[in-house]
PDB file of C-alpha atoms in Angstrom:
ATOM      1  CA  UNK A 465      -6.409  -1.069 -45.280  1.00  0.00           C
ATOM      2  CA  UNK A 466      -4.781   0.220 -42.094  1.00  0.00           C
ATOM      3  CA  UNK A 467      -7.954   1.254 -40.257  1.00  0.00           C
ATOM      4  CA  UNK A 468      -8.662   4.466 -38.442  1.00  0.00           C
ATOM      5  CA  UNK A 469      -5.791   6.106 -36.584  1.00  0.00           C
ATOM      6  CA  UNK A 470      -5.928   6.269 -32.782  1.00  0.00           C
ATOM      7  CA  UNK A 471      -7.153   9.607 -31.512  1.00  0.00           C
ATOM      8  CA  UNK A 472      -6.227   9.113 -27.875  1.00  0.00           C
ATOM      9  CA  UNK A 473      -3.103   9.039 -25.755  1.00  0.00           C
ATOM     10  CA  UNK A 474      -2.499   5.461 -24.532  1.00  0.00           C
ATOM     11  CA  UNK A 475      -0.593   6.647 -21.466  1.00  0.00           C
ATOM     12  CA  UNK A 476      -3.510   8.887 -20.503  1.00  0.00           C
ATOM     13  CA  UNK A 477      -6.219   6.242 -20.968  1.00  0.00           C
ATOM     14  CA  UNK A 478      -4.182   3.693 -18.990  1.00  0.00           C
ATOM     15  CA  UNK A 479      -3.839   6.267 -16.180  1.00  0.00           C
ATOM     16  CA  UNK A 480      -7.623   6.745 -16.193  1.00  0.00           C
ATOM     17  CA  UNK A 481      -8.163   2.985 -16.063  1.00  0.00           C
ATOM     18  CA  UNK A 482      -5.720   2.797 -13.147  1.00  0.00           C
ATOM     19  CA  UNK A 483      -8.040   4.991 -11.091  1.00  0.00           C
ATOM     20  CA  UNK A 484     -10.894   2.540 -11.698  1.00  0.00           C
ATOM     21  CA  UNK A 485      -8.687  -0.426 -10.765  1.00  0.00           C
ATOM     22  CA  UNK A 486      -7.538   1.400  -7.607  1.00  0.00           C
ATOM     23  CA  UNK A 487     -11.120   2.115  -6.555  1.00  0.00           C
ATOM     24  CA  UNK A 488     -12.732  -1.168  -7.552  1.00  0.00           C
ATOM     25  CA  UNK A 489      -9.968  -3.761  -7.781  1.00  0.00           C
ATOM     26  CA  UNK A 490      -9.265  -5.911 -10.808  1.00  0.00           C
ATOM     27  CA  UNK A 491     -12.064  -8.421 -10.342  1.00  0.00           C
ATOM     28  CA  UNK A 492     -14.894  -5.953  -9.742  1.00  0.00           C
ATOM     29  CA  UNK A 493     -13.935  -3.261 -12.288  1.00  0.00           C
ATOM     30  CA  UNK A 494     -16.400  -3.771 -15.142  1.00  0.00           C
ATOM     31  CA  UNK A 495     -15.643  -3.246 -18.816  1.00  0.00           C
ATOM     32  CA  UNK A 496     -18.306  -0.520 -18.931  1.00  0.00           C
ATOM     33  CA  UNK A 497     -16.715   1.379 -16.027  1.00  0.00           C
ATOM     34  CA  UNK A 498     -13.282   1.127 -17.609  1.00  0.00           C
ATOM     35  CA  UNK A 499     -14.473   2.251 -21.051  1.00  0.00           C
ATOM     36  CA  UNK A 500     -16.416   5.154 -19.544  1.00  0.00           C
ATOM     37  CA  UNK A 501     -13.422   6.322 -17.468  1.00  0.00           C
ATOM     38  CA  UNK A 502     -11.045   5.934 -20.415  1.00  0.00           C
ATOM     39  CA  UNK A 503     -13.400   7.754 -22.786  1.00  0.00           C
ATOM     40  CA  UNK A 504     -12.967   5.259 -25.631  1.00  0.00           C
ATOM     41  CA  UNK A 505     -15.240   2.793 -27.391  1.00  0.00           C
ATOM     42  CA  UNK A 506     -15.101  -1.001 -27.400  1.00  0.00           C
ATOM     43  CA  UNK A 507     -13.561  -1.148 -30.862  1.00  0.00           C
ATOM     44  CA  UNK A 508     -10.710   1.193 -29.934  1.00  0.00           C
ATOM     45  CA  UNK A 509     -10.228  -0.653 -26.661  1.00  0.00           C
ATOM     46  CA  UNK A 510      -9.790  -4.089 -28.236  1.00  0.00           C
ATOM     47  CA  UNK A 511      -7.707  -2.676 -31.070  1.00  0.00           C
ATOM     48  CA  UNK A 512      -5.286  -1.211 -28.514  1.00  0.00           C
ATOM     49  CA  UNK A 513      -5.521  -3.839 -25.769  1.00  0.00           C
ATOM     50  CA  UNK A 514      -5.828  -7.095 -27.667  1.00  0.00           C
ATOM     51  CA  UNK A 515      -5.584  -9.054 -24.424  1.00  0.00           C
ATOM     52  CA  UNK A 516      -8.608  -7.196 -23.059  1.00  0.00           C
ATOM     53  CA  UNK A 517      -8.983  -6.285 -19.405  1.00  0.00           C
ATOM     54  CA  UNK A 518      -5.993  -8.368 -18.316  1.00  0.00           C
ATOM     55  CA  UNK A 519      -3.640  -6.604 -20.737  1.00  0.00           C
ATOM     56  CA  UNK A 520      -4.996  -3.230 -19.621  1.00  0.00           C
ATOM     57  CA  UNK A 521      -4.432  -4.168 -15.982  1.00  0.00           C
ATOM     58  CA  UNK A 522      -0.884  -5.315 -16.653  1.00  0.00           C
ATOM     59  CA  UNK A 523      -0.168  -2.078 -18.513  1.00  0.00           C
ATOM     60  CA  UNK A 524      -1.720  -0.188 -15.614  1.00  0.00           C
ATOM     61  CA  UNK A 525       0.541  -1.880 -13.054  1.00  0.00           C
ATOM     62  CA  UNK A 526       3.644  -1.412 -15.228  1.00  0.00           C
ATOM     63  CA  UNK A 527       2.941   2.246 -15.962  1.00  0.00           C
ATOM     64  CA  UNK A 528       2.016   2.976 -12.357  1.00  0.00           C
ATOM     65  CA  UNK A 529       5.070   1.219 -10.937  1.00  0.00           C
ATOM     66  CA  UNK A 530       7.414   2.929 -13.421  1.00  0.00           C
ATOM     67  CA  UNK A 531       6.002   6.335 -12.469  1.00  0.00           C
ATOM     68  CA  UNK A 532       6.120   5.468  -8.757  1.00  0.00           C
ATOM     69  CA  UNK A 533       9.740   4.297  -8.957  1.00  0.00           C
ATOM     70  CA  UNK A 534      10.809   7.318 -11.013  1.00  0.00           C
ATOM     71  CA  UNK A 535       9.218   9.701  -8.526  1.00  0.00           C
ATOM     72  CA  UNK A 536      10.895   8.012  -5.550  1.00  0.00           C
ATOM     73  CA  UNK A 537      14.322   7.740  -7.171  1.00  0.00           C
ATOM     74  CA  UNK A 538      14.258  11.374  -8.356  1.00  0.00           C
ATOM     75  CA  UNK A 539      13.104  12.634  -4.946  1.00  0.00           C
ATOM     76  CA  UNK A 540      15.753  10.531  -3.234  1.00  0.00           C
ATOM     77  CA  UNK A 541      18.473  11.804  -5.577  1.00  0.00           C
ATOM     78  CA  UNK A 542      17.441  15.417  -4.879  1.00  0.00           C
ATOM     79  CA  UNK A 543      17.370  14.909  -1.102  1.00  0.00           C
ATOM     80  CA  UNK A 544      20.202  16.282   1.049  1.00  0.00           C
ATOM     81  CA  UNK A 545      19.692  13.578   3.682  1.00  0.00           C
ATOM     82  CA  UNK A 546      18.740  10.374   1.935  1.00  0.00           C
ATOM     83  CA  UNK A 547      18.274   8.334   5.130  1.00  0.00           C
ATOM     84  CA  UNK A 548      15.850  10.925   6.519  1.00  0.00           C
ATOM     85  CA  UNK A 549      14.056  10.865   3.169  1.00  0.00           C
ATOM     86  CA  UNK A 550      13.674   7.068   3.417  1.00  0.00           C
ATOM     87  CA  UNK A 551      12.366   7.347   6.960  1.00  0.00           C
ATOM     88  CA  UNK A 552       9.791   9.979   5.907  1.00  0.00           C
ATOM     89  CA  UNK A 553       8.892   7.848   2.885  1.00  0.00           C
ATOM     90  CA  UNK A 554       7.915   4.974   5.182  1.00  0.00           C
ATOM     91  CA  UNK A 555       6.358   7.102   7.943  1.00  0.00           C
ATOM     92  CA  UNK A 556       4.083   8.826   5.420  1.00  0.00           C
ATOM     93  CA  UNK A 557       2.407   5.464   4.852  1.00  0.00           C
ATOM     94  CA  UNK A 558       0.986   5.633   8.394  1.00  0.00           C
ATOM     95  CA  UNK A 559      -0.413   9.121   7.877  1.00  0.00           C
ATOM     96  CA  UNK A 560      -2.390   8.493   4.693  1.00  0.00           C
ATOM     97  CA  UNK A 561      -5.963   7.989   5.873  1.00  0.00           C
ATOM     98  CA  UNK A 562      -7.158   5.940   2.922  1.00  0.00           C
ATOM     99  CA  UNK A 563      -5.067   3.105   1.552  1.00  0.00           C
ATOM    100  CA  UNK A 564      -6.301   3.831  -1.980  1.00  0.00           C
ATOM    101  CA  UNK A 565      -4.746   7.309  -1.801  1.00  0.00           C
ATOM    102  CA  UNK A 566      -1.314   5.906  -0.960  1.00  0.00           C
ATOM    103  CA  UNK A 567       0.530   4.808  -4.132  1.00  0.00           C
ATOM    104  CA  UNK A 568       2.101   1.734  -2.611  1.00  0.00           C
ATOM    105  CA  UNK A 569      -1.297   0.266  -1.821  1.00  0.00           C
ATOM    106  CA  UNK A 570      -2.153  -0.182  -5.481  1.00  0.00           C
ATOM    107  CA  UNK A 571       1.037  -2.136  -6.124  1.00  0.00           C
ATOM    108  CA  UNK A 572       0.783  -4.016  -2.835  1.00  0.00           C
ATOM    109  CA  UNK A 573      -2.798  -4.976  -3.616  1.00  0.00           C
ATOM    110  CA  UNK A 574      -1.773  -6.228  -7.057  1.00  0.00           C
ATOM    111  CA  UNK A 575       0.921  -8.356  -5.486  1.00  0.00           C
ATOM    112  CA  UNK A 576      -1.383  -9.842  -2.850  1.00  0.00           C
ATOM    113  CA  UNK A 577      -4.561 -10.241  -4.889  1.00  0.00           C
ATOM    114  CA  UNK A 578      -3.374 -11.488  -8.237  1.00  0.00           C
ATOM    115  CA  UNK A 579       0.292 -12.420  -8.288  1.00  0.00           C
ATOM    116  CA  UNK A 580      -0.364 -16.010  -7.250  1.00  0.00           C
ATOM    117  CA  UNK A 581      -3.096 -16.335  -9.884  1.00  0.00           C
ATOM    118  CA  UNK A 582      -1.101 -14.927 -12.755  1.00  0.00           C
ATOM    119  CA  UNK A 583       2.604 -15.356 -13.525  1.00  0.00           C
ATOM    120  CA  UNK A 584       2.819 -12.211 -15.684  1.00  0.00           C
ATOM    121  CA  UNK A 585       1.389 -10.002 -12.934  1.00  0.00           C
ATOM    122  CA  UNK A 586       3.668 -11.719 -10.415  1.00  0.00           C
ATOM    123  CA  UNK A 587       6.672 -10.936 -12.639  1.00  0.00           C
ATOM    124  CA  UNK A 588       5.754  -7.242 -12.926  1.00  0.00           C
ATOM    125  CA  UNK A 589       5.230  -6.817  -9.187  1.00  0.00           C
ATOM    126  CA  UNK A 590       8.377  -8.804  -8.359  1.00  0.00           C
ATOM    127  CA  UNK A 591      10.403  -6.533 -10.684  1.00  0.00           C
ATOM    128  CA  UNK A 592       9.056  -3.496  -8.843  1.00  0.00           C
ATOM    129  CA  UNK A 593      10.065  -4.914  -5.472  1.00  0.00           C
ATOM    130  CA  UNK A 594      13.528  -5.764  -6.835  1.00  0.00           C
ATOM    131  CA  UNK A 595      13.979  -2.209  -8.146  1.00  0.00           C
ATOM    132  CA  UNK A 596      13.037  -0.841  -4.730  1.00  0.00           C
ATOM    133  CA  UNK A 597      15.452  -3.275  -3.063  1.00  0.00           C
ATOM    134  CA  UNK A 598      18.309  -2.078  -5.278  1.00  0.00           C
ATOM    135  CA  UNK A 599      17.455   1.581  -4.619  1.00  0.00           C
ATOM    136  CA  UNK A 600      17.271   1.001  -0.865  1.00  0.00           C
ATOM    137  CA  UNK A 601      20.516  -1.016  -0.839  1.00  0.00           C
ATOM    138  CA  UNK A 602      22.426   1.680  -2.771  1.00  0.00           C
ATOM    139  CA  UNK A 603      21.138   4.360  -0.404  1.00  0.00           C
ATOM    140  CA  UNK A 604      22.164   2.353   2.661  1.00  0.00           C
ATOM    141  CA  UNK A 605      25.582   1.501   1.201  1.00  0.00           C
ATOM    142  CA  UNK A 606      26.292   5.194   0.515  1.00  0.00           C
ATOM    143  CA  UNK A 607      25.066   6.183   3.991  1.00  0.00           C
ATOM    144  CA  UNK A 608      27.364   3.585   5.596  1.00  0.00           C
ATOM    145  CA  UNK A 609      30.331   4.799   3.564  1.00  0.00           C
ATOM    146  CA  UNK A 610      29.592   8.436   4.496  1.00  0.00           C
ATOM    147  CA  UNK A 611      29.090   7.647   8.197  1.00  0.00           C
ATOM    148  CA  UNK A 612      25.443   8.724   8.167  1.00  0.00           C
ATOM    149  CA  UNK A 613      24.314   5.483   9.798  1.00  0.00           C
ATOM    150  CA  UNK A 614      26.115   3.232  12.257  1.00  0.00           C
ATOM    151  CA  UNK A 615      24.613  -0.044  11.043  1.00  0.00           C
ATOM    152  CA  UNK A 616      27.213  -2.473   9.707  1.00  0.00           C
ATOM    153  CA  UNK A 617      24.617  -4.927   8.355  1.00  0.00           C
ATOM    154  CA  UNK A 618      24.957  -5.956   4.712  1.00  0.00           C
ATOM    155  CA  UNK A 619      23.325  -3.161   2.627  1.00  0.00           C
ATOM    156  CA  UNK A 620      21.869  -5.786   0.279  1.00  0.00           C
ATOM    157  CA  UNK A 621      20.067  -7.453   3.180  1.00  0.00           C
ATOM    158  CA  UNK A 622      18.872  -4.115   4.537  1.00  0.00           C
ATOM    159  CA  UNK A 623      17.568  -3.330   1.051  1.00  0.00           C
ATOM    160  CA  UNK A 624      15.672  -6.624   1.042  1.00  0.00           C
ATOM    161  CA  UNK A 625      14.399  -5.951   4.545  1.00  0.00           C
ATOM    162  CA  UNK A 626      13.082  -2.536   3.497  1.00  0.00           C
ATOM    163  CA  UNK A 627      11.451  -3.741   0.273  1.00  0.00           C
ATOM    164  CA  UNK A 628       9.893  -6.658   2.162  1.00  0.00           C
ATOM    165  CA  UNK A 629       8.728  -4.254   4.854  1.00  0.00           C
ATOM    166  CA  UNK A 630       7.339  -1.818   2.254  1.00  0.00           C
ATOM    167  CA  UNK A 631       5.245  -4.633   0.843  1.00  0.00           C
ATOM    168  CA  UNK A 632       4.259  -5.978   4.259  1.00  0.00           C
ATOM    169  CA  UNK A 633       3.172  -2.649   5.743  1.00  0.00           C
ATOM    170  CA  UNK A 634       0.725  -2.215   2.876  1.00  0.00           C
ATOM    171  CA  UNK A 635      -0.775  -5.610   3.636  1.00  0.00           C
ATOM    172  CA  UNK A 636      -1.002  -4.661   7.326  1.00  0.00           C
ATOM    173  CA  UNK A 637      -2.566  -1.314   6.442  1.00  0.00           C
ATOM    174  CA  UNK A 638      -5.446  -3.119   4.747  1.00  0.00           C
ATOM    175  CA  UNK A 639      -6.341  -4.597   8.154  1.00  0.00           C
ATOM    176  CA  UNK A 640      -5.143  -1.930  10.618  1.00  0.00           C
ATOM    177  CA  UNK A 641      -5.918   1.737   9.978  1.00  0.00           C
ATOM    178  CA  UNK A 642      -4.669   3.281  13.228  1.00  0.00           C
ATOM    179  CA  UNK A 643      -1.904   5.779  12.337  1.00  0.00           C
ATOM    180  CA  UNK A 644      -0.402   5.348  15.821  1.00  0.00           C
ATOM    181  CA  UNK A 645      -0.081   1.582  15.508  1.00  0.00           C
ATOM    182  CA  UNK A 646       1.238   1.810  11.941  1.00  0.00           C
ATOM    183  CA  UNK A 647       3.734   4.506  12.967  1.00  0.00           C
ATOM    184  CA  UNK A 648       4.966   2.309  15.823  1.00  0.00           C
ATOM    185  CA  UNK A 649       5.448  -0.684  13.511  1.00  0.00           C
ATOM    186  CA  UNK A 650       7.283   1.477  10.977  1.00  0.00           C
ATOM    187  CA  UNK A 651       9.568   3.063  13.581  1.00  0.00           C
ATOM    188  CA  UNK A 652      10.614  -0.347  14.932  1.00  0.00           C
ATOM    189  CA  UNK A 653      11.493  -1.526  11.425  1.00  0.00           C
ATOM    190  CA  UNK A 654      13.364   1.687  10.613  1.00  0.00           C
ATOM    191  CA  UNK A 655      15.762   1.258  13.557  1.00  0.00           C
ATOM    192  CA  UNK A 656      17.897  -0.650  11.081  1.00  0.00           C
ATOM    193  CA  UNK A 657      18.645   2.742   9.493  1.00  0.00           C
ATOM    194  CA  UNK A 658      20.080   4.309  12.682  1.00  0.00           C
TER     195      UNK A 658
END
């Protein structure tokens, strides 16, 4: 007997759970809150997410990071001035009043809060940072070849610098909310793109 068919969209319920994780964090998000937000029962939940809350969280991070990366890479590809796009991408972090509203915070929080506790979560977040590093490095390499920036630093290292900075500014933002201070920190780090 195969059991009852699923009557929900997994992608959609994971997205709904992501909102709970963003608001509450992994540790404090209760099963009841997650089930309520997802609109499914316990039986359906454990049938779909056999690893329980941890599996749901890992799926949430993976789905969120895939969507985040796709959005950035598509926007970057469509941009006429890719270096200016990267600068705006970073500067927008300073202007988002609430960290939870800024997409990078969710991934940054996952990296800081749980990656040292769990190797699977660490692997997912490390893959995301590596994908960003590659995207940044390719953008810098093309800008150097086209004469858009004067920096002669290794594009791979600049890519690592930017992905490290992207992660670090989200950690800083959890402690410092002043847009002026954040903007100043970001502008200093972006001088590497001049």
